[in-house]
Short mmCIF file of C-alpha atoms in Angstrom, two decimals:
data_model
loop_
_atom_site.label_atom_id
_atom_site.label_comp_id
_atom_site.label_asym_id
_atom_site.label_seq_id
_atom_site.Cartn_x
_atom_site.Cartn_y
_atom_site.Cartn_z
CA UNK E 18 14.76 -49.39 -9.85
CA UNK E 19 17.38 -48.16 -12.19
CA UNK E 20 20.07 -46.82 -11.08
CA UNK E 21 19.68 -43.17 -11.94
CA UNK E 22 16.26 -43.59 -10.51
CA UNK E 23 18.27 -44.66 -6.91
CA UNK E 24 20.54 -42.12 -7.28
CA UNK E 25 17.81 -39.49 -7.07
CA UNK E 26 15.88 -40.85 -4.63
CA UNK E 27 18.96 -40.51 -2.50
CA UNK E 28 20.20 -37.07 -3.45
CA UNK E 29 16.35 -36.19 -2.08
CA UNK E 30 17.03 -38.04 1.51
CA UNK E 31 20.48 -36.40 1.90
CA UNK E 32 19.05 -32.86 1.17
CA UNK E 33 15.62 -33.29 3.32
CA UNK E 34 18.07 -34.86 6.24
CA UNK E 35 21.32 -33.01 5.92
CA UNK E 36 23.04 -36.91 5.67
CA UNK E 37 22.59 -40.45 5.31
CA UNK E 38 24.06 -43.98 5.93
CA UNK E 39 25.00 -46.29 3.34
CA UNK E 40 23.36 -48.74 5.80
CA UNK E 41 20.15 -47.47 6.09
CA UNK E 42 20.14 -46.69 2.34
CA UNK E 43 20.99 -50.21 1.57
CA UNK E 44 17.94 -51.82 3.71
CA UNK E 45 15.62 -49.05 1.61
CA UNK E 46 16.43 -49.75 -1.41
CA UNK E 47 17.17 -53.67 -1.03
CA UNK E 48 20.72 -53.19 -2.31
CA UNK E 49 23.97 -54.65 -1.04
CA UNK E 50 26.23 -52.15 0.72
CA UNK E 51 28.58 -52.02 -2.15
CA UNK E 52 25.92 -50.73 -4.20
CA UNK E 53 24.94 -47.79 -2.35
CA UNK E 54 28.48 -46.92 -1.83
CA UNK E 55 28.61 -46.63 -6.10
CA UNK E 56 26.04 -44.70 -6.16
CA UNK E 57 27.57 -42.29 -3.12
CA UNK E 58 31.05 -42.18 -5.50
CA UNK E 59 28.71 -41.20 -8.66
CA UNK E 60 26.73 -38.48 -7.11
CA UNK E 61 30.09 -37.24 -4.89
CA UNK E 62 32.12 -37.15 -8.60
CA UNK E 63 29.08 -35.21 -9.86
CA UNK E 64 29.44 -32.37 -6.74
CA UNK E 65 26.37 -33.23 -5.68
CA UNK E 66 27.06 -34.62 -2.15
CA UNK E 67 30.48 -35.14 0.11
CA UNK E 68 31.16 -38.62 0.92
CA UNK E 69 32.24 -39.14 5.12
CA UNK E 70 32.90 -41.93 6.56
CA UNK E 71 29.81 -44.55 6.65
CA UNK E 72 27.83 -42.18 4.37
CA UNK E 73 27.11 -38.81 2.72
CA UNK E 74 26.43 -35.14 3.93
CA UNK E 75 25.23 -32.43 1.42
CA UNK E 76 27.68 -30.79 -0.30
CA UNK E 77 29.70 -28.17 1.60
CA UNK E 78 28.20 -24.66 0.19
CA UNK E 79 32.15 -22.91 -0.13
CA UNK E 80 33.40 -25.90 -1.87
CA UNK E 81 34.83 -24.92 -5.49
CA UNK E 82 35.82 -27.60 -7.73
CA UNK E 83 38.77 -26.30 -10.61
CA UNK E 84 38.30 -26.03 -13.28
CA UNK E 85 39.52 -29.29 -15.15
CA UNK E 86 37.49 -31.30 -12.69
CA UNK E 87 34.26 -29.52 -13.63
CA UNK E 88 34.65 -29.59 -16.86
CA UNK E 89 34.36 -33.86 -17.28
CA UNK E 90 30.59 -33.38 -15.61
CA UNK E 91 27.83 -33.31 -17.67
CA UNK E 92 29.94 -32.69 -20.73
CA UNK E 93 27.20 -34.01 -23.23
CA UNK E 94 24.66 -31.39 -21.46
CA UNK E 95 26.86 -28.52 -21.47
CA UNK E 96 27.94 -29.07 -25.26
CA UNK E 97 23.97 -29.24 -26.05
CA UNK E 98 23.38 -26.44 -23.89
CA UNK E 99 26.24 -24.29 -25.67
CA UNK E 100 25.00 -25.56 -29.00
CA UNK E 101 21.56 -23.89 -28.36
CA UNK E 102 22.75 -20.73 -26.72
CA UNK E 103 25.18 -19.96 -30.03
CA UNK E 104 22.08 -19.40 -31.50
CA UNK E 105 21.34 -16.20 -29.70
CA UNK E 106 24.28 -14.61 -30.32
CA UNK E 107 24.12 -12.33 -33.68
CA UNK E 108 27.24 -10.87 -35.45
CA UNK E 109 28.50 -7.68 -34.73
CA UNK E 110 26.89 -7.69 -31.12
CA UNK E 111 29.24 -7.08 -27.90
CA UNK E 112 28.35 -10.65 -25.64
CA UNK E 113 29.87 -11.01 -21.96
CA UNK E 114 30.46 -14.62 -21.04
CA UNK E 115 31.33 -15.50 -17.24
CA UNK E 116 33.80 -17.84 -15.98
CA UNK E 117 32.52 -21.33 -15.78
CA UNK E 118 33.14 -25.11 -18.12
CA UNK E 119 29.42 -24.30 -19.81
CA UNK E 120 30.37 -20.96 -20.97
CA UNK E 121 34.13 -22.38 -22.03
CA UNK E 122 31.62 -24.78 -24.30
CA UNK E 123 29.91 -21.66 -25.68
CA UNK E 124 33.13 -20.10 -26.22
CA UNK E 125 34.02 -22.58 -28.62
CA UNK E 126 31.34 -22.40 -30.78
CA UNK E 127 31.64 -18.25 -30.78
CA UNK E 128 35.08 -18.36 -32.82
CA UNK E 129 33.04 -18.34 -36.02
CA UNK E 130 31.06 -15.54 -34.91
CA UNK E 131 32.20 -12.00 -37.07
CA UNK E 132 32.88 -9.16 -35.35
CA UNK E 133 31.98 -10.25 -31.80
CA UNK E 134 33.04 -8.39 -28.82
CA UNK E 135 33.69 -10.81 -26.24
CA UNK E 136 34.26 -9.81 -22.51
CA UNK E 137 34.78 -12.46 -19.72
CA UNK E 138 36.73 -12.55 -16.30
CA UNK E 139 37.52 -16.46 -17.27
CA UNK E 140 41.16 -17.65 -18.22
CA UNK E 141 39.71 -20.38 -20.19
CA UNK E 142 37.33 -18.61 -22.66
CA UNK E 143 39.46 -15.76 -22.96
CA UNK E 144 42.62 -18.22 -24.63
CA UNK E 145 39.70 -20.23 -27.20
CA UNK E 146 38.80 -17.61 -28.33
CA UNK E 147 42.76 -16.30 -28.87
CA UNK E 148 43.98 -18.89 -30.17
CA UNK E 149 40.68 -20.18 -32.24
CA UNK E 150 38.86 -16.58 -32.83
CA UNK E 151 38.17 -14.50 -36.21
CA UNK E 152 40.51 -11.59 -36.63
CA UNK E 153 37.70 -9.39 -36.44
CA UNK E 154 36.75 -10.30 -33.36
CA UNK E 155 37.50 -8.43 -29.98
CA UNK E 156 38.30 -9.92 -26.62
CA UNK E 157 38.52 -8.08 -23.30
CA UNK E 158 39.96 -10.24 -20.34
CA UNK E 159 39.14 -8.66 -16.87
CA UNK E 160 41.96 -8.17 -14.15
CA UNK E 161 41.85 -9.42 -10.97
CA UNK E 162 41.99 -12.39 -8.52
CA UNK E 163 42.34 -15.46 -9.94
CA UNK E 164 39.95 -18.85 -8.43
CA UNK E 165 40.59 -22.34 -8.30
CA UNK E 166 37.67 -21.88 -11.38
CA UNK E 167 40.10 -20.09 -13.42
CA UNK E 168 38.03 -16.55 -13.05
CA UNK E 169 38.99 -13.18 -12.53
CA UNK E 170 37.53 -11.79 -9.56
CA UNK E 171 37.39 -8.93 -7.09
CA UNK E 172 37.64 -5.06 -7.20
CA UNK E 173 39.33 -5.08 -10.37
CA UNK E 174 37.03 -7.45 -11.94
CA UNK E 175 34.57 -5.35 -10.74
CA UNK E 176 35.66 -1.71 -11.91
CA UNK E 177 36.47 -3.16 -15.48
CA UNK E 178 33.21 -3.96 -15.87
CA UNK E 179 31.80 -0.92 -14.52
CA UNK E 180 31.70 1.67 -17.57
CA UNK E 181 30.69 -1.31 -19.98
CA UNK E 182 27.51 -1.97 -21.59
CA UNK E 183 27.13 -5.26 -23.19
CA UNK E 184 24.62 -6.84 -25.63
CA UNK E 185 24.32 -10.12 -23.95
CA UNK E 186 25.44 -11.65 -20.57
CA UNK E 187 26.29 -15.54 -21.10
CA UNK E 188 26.27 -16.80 -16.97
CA UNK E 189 27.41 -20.03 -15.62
CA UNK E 190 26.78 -20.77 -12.25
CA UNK E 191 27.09 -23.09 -9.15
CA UNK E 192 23.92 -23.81 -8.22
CA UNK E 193 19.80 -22.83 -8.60
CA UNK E 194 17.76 -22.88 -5.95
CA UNK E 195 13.70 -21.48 -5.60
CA UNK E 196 14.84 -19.52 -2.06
CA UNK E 197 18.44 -18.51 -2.94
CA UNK E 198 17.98 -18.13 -7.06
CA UNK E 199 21.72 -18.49 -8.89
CA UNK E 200 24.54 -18.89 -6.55
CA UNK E 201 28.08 -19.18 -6.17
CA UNK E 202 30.67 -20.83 -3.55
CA UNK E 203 32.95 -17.81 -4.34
CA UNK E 204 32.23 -14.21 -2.56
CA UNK E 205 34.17 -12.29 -4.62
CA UNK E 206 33.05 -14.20 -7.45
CA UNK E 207 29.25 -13.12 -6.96
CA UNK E 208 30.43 -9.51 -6.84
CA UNK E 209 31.96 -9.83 -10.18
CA UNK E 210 28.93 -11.68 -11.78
CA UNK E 211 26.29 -9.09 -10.19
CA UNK E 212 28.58 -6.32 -11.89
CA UNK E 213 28.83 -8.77 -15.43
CA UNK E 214 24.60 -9.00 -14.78
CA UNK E 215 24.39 -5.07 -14.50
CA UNK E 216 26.59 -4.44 -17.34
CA UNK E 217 24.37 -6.50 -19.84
CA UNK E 218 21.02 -6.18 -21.21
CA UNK E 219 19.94 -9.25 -21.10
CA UNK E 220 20.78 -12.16 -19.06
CA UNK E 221 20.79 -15.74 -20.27
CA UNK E 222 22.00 -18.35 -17.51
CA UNK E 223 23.45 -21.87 -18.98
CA UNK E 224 22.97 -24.82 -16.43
CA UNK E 225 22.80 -28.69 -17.16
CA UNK E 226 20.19 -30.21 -14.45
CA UNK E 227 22.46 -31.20 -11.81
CA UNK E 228 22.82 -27.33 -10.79
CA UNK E 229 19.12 -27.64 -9.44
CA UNK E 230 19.07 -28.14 -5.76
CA UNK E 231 22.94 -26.95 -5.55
CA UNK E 232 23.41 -23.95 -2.98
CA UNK E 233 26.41 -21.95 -3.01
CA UNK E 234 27.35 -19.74 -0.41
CA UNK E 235 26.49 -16.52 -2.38
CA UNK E 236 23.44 -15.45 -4.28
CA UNK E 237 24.24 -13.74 -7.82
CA UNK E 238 20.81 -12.90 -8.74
CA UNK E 239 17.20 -14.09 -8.34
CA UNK E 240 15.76 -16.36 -10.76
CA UNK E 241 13.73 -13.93 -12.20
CA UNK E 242 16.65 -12.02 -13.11
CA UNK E 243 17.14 -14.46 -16.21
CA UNK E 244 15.73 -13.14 -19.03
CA UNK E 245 16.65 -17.00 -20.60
CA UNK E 246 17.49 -20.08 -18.72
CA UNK E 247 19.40 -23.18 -21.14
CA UNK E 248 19.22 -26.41 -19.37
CA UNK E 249 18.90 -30.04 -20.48
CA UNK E 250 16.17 -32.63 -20.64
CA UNK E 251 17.32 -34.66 -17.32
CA UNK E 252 15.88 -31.51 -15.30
CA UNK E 253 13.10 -32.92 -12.99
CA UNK E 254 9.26 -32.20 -14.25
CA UNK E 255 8.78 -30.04 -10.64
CA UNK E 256 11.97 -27.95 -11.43
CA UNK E 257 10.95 -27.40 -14.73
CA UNK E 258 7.67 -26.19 -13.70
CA UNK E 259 9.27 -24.03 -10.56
CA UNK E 260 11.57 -21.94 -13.07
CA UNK E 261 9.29 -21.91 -16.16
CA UNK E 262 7.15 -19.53 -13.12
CA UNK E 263 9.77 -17.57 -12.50
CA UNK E 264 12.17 -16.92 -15.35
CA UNK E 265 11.54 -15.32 -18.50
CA UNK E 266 11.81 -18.19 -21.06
CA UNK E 267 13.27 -21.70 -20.20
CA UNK E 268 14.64 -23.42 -23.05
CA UNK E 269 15.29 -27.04 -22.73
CA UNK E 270 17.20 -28.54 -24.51
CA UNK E 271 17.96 -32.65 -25.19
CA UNK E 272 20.90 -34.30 -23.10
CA UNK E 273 23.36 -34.98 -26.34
CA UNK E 274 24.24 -32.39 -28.97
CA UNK E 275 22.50 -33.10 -31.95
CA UNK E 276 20.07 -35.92 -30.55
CA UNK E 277 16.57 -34.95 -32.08
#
């Protein structure tokens, strides 16, 4: 069994039981201890699960990573996923993009976009797109509280957003789930998205794979919400076929930018 393959197998027993031993894991899979405990430290670095003591629990639901520590995970998916979702974006049109290391991706590839109008509650995409942005281009930076994510949230976030109606809504989130749809870890920040969501016409949500599974404390929206889901190619078959029913158009796209 590869090692991916292992990995997997054990996210699956830690979500089904709510934990596991490296122990047991080890007798399983016919692995040495050491092994197992690898695997733990690669699925732990990926927010998938919290290492304890002897083991692994599921990760804890309020836990938000910052933002420099997301953004090393996945980084080949997210840089596909941003290359395909540039492609939706026209010139001229007025394109929201939430806080989030995906979107920050997309943000990059929007500064040779003319004329956008760019609105975003994230610290990160607004300052690409200042310092690496076409003249002609607009960006709008939300007020509010700021998250270990490097987003604006809150009432403020919330009442900017309020009078604004947007082309395009660009969403990052936590987490996807068939019960609890896209999620967050953040309260406040699920306020601010559902007001981003209602300010937009349509709704495209970027995710790599790993976000399936992944339940933050707070639902954004369902997943039928998404007019678009972007994903990448390392999404499980029964995933794809659970959100293909239930979102308006999955795109998926390969794991590496450019690989054909």
């Amino acid at each position: 069994m590869l090692a991916r393959q292992r990995q997997a197998a054990i996210l699956e027993r830690v979500r089904a039981a709510g934990g596991v031993r490296v122990t047991d894991l080890a007798i399983e899979f016919g692995v040495s201890d050491m092994t197992i405990r690898r695997d733990l430290e690669t699925l732990h670095e990926q927010g998938l699960l919290a290492k304890v003591h002897g083991g692994a629990t599921l990760a804890g639901s309020t836990d938000e990573p910052g933002f420099r520590a997301k953004s090393i995970r996945q980084s080949a998916e997210k840089a596909a996923i941003a290359a395909r979702a540039v492609q939706l974006v026209r010139p001229g049109a007025a394109v929201a993009l939430s806080a989030g290391t995906t979107t920050a991706e997309l943000a990059r590839r929007l500064v040779d976009v003319p004329g956008l109008t760019v609105v975003t509650n994230s610290l990160p995409v607004a300052e690409i797109l200042h310092v690496g942005g076409r003249p002609d281009q607009t960006v709008v930076l939300t007020g509010g509280v700021r998250t270990p994510s490097d987003a604006l949230v809150g009432p403020l976030a919330v009442a900017a957003l309020g009078a604004l109606h947007l082309d395009l809504l660009f969403l990052g989130v936590h987490g996807i789930s068939e019960r609890a749809g896209f999620t967050t870890p953040n309260l406040m920040e699920a306020d601010t998205n559902r007001a981003l969501v209602a300010a937009a016409d349509r709704l495209v949500v970027l995710a790599d794979h790993s976000k399936w599974g992944t339940v933050g404390i707070s639902s954004i929206v369902g997943l039928e919400a998404a007019d678009v889901l972007v994903t990448d190619d390392r999404l499980a078959p029964e995933a794809r076929r659970s959100l293909a029913d239930r979102v308006g158009e999955l795109v998926v796209v390969p794991g590496t930018e450019g690989e054909k």
